[in-house]
Amino acid sequence: MRKLIAVVLGAALLAGCAAAPAASESAAAASGTAQTTPAPTEEPTAAEDPAAYDTTGEQINVLDQLVDFGADTAGGSLKTAKAAAVLVEYLSCSDLDADVMADWCTGLTDDQKELLDLNWPGILSEAEAICGDPAGEADELITAGVTTDFENMALTEVPDKLVTVNTVLTGKAG
């Protein structure tokens, strides 16, 4: 009987129909033992407790894409479009913290600083174009491998956020 229960529980887990804590509770109930340790909890989301979730790593991942290529290299325009898309998508639901951006800039190598200077104007322009006319940018974004549906996203706040990002990254207002 225990073998049958184990097989059924294993199949349910593989099928994604049962969560690990529920399976361990069922197994404990079937064997007559009680679970004494609490099930692990998920990390709180920003919506539950904004202060509990550190987005520094996410922000750095977005910023790293700004210097991950050279705009003057083969495929540069598509890489620019992809970097702009990642930036717009992130800014549509979150902010890039000025202190994180400043620290990130400080940590750049000379080569990365040159790439930022080279890439940023095109990325900013493409990001503004995505916000202004997502449908008009769709073909280029698809060619760049971007699958995000910007036409159905709320992008109204992104242009103002782009101004802030531009100010921090270039030291120039606007």
Tab-separated table of C-alpha atoms in Angstrom, residues 91-150:
chain	number	residue	atom	x	y	z
A	91	LEU	CA	10.940	50.270	-16.291
A	92	SER	CA	7.314	49.466	-17.114
A	93	CYS	CA	6.959	47.702	-13.781
A	94	SER	CA	9.829	48.978	-11.643
A	95	ASP	CA	12.424	51.719	-11.242
A	96	LEU	CA	16.168	51.773	-11.601
A	97	ASP	CA	17.522	53.206	-8.369
A	98	ALA	CA	19.837	56.189	-8.897
A	99	ASP	CA	22.302	54.919	-6.277
A	100	VAL	CA	22.452	51.469	-7.913
A	101	MET	CA	23.051	53.092	-11.310
A	102	ALA	CA	25.750	55.380	-9.904
A	103	ASP	CA	27.511	52.477	-8.154
A	104	TRP	CA	27.245	50.407	-11.333
A	105	CYS	CA	28.804	53.220	-13.375
A	106	THR	CA	31.617	53.577	-10.852
A	107	GLY	CA	32.409	49.875	-11.184
A	108	LEU	CA	32.691	49.907	-14.971
A	109	THR	CA	36.043	49.255	-16.595
A	110	ASP	CA	37.388	51.799	-19.082
A	111	ASP	CA	36.289	49.538	-21.945
A	112	GLN	CA	32.780	49.262	-20.500
A	113	LYS	CA	32.605	53.031	-20.055
A	114	GLU	CA	33.486	53.425	-23.733
A	115	LEU	CA	30.779	50.914	-24.669
A	116	LEU	CA	28.239	52.777	-22.542
A	117	ASP	CA	29.150	56.052	-24.250
A	118	LEU	CA	28.871	54.346	-27.636
A	119	ASN	CA	25.695	52.322	-26.964
A	120	TRP	CA	23.595	54.553	-24.743
A	121	PRO	CA	22.348	57.119	-27.298
A	122	GLY	CA	20.995	54.363	-29.565
A	123	ILE	CA	19.482	52.409	-26.674
A	124	LEU	CA	17.796	55.535	-25.331
A	125	SER	CA	16.450	56.436	-28.770
A	126	GLU	CA	15.144	52.897	-29.342
A	127	ALA	CA	13.574	52.788	-25.865
A	128	GLU	CA	11.789	56.080	-26.532
A	129	ALA	CA	10.589	54.732	-29.891
A	130	ILE	CA	9.225	51.590	-28.230
A	131	CYS	CA	7.286	53.746	-25.767
A	132	GLY	CA	6.039	56.108	-28.469
A	133	ASP	CA	5.019	53.539	-31.071
A	134	PRO	CA	5.274	49.924	-29.906
A	135	ALA	CA	3.510	48.651	-33.034
A	136	GLY	CA	5.939	50.508	-35.266
A	137	GLU	CA	8.907	48.891	-33.515
A	138	ALA	CA	7.421	45.379	-33.430
A	139	ASP	CA	9.120	44.037	-36.568
A	140	GLU	CA	12.582	45.159	-35.489
A	141	LEU	CA	12.044	43.784	-31.995
A	142	ILE	CA	10.893	40.428	-33.354
A	143	THR	CA	13.975	40.310	-35.588
A	144	ALA	CA	16.069	41.027	-32.478
A	145	GLY	CA	14.454	38.059	-30.727
A	146	VAL	CA	12.262	40.121	-28.412
A	147	THR	CA	8.900	38.487	-27.708
A	148	THR	CA	7.510	41.039	-25.265
A	149	ASP	CA	4.118	42.433	-26.285
A	150	PHE	CA	4.757	46.139	-25.706
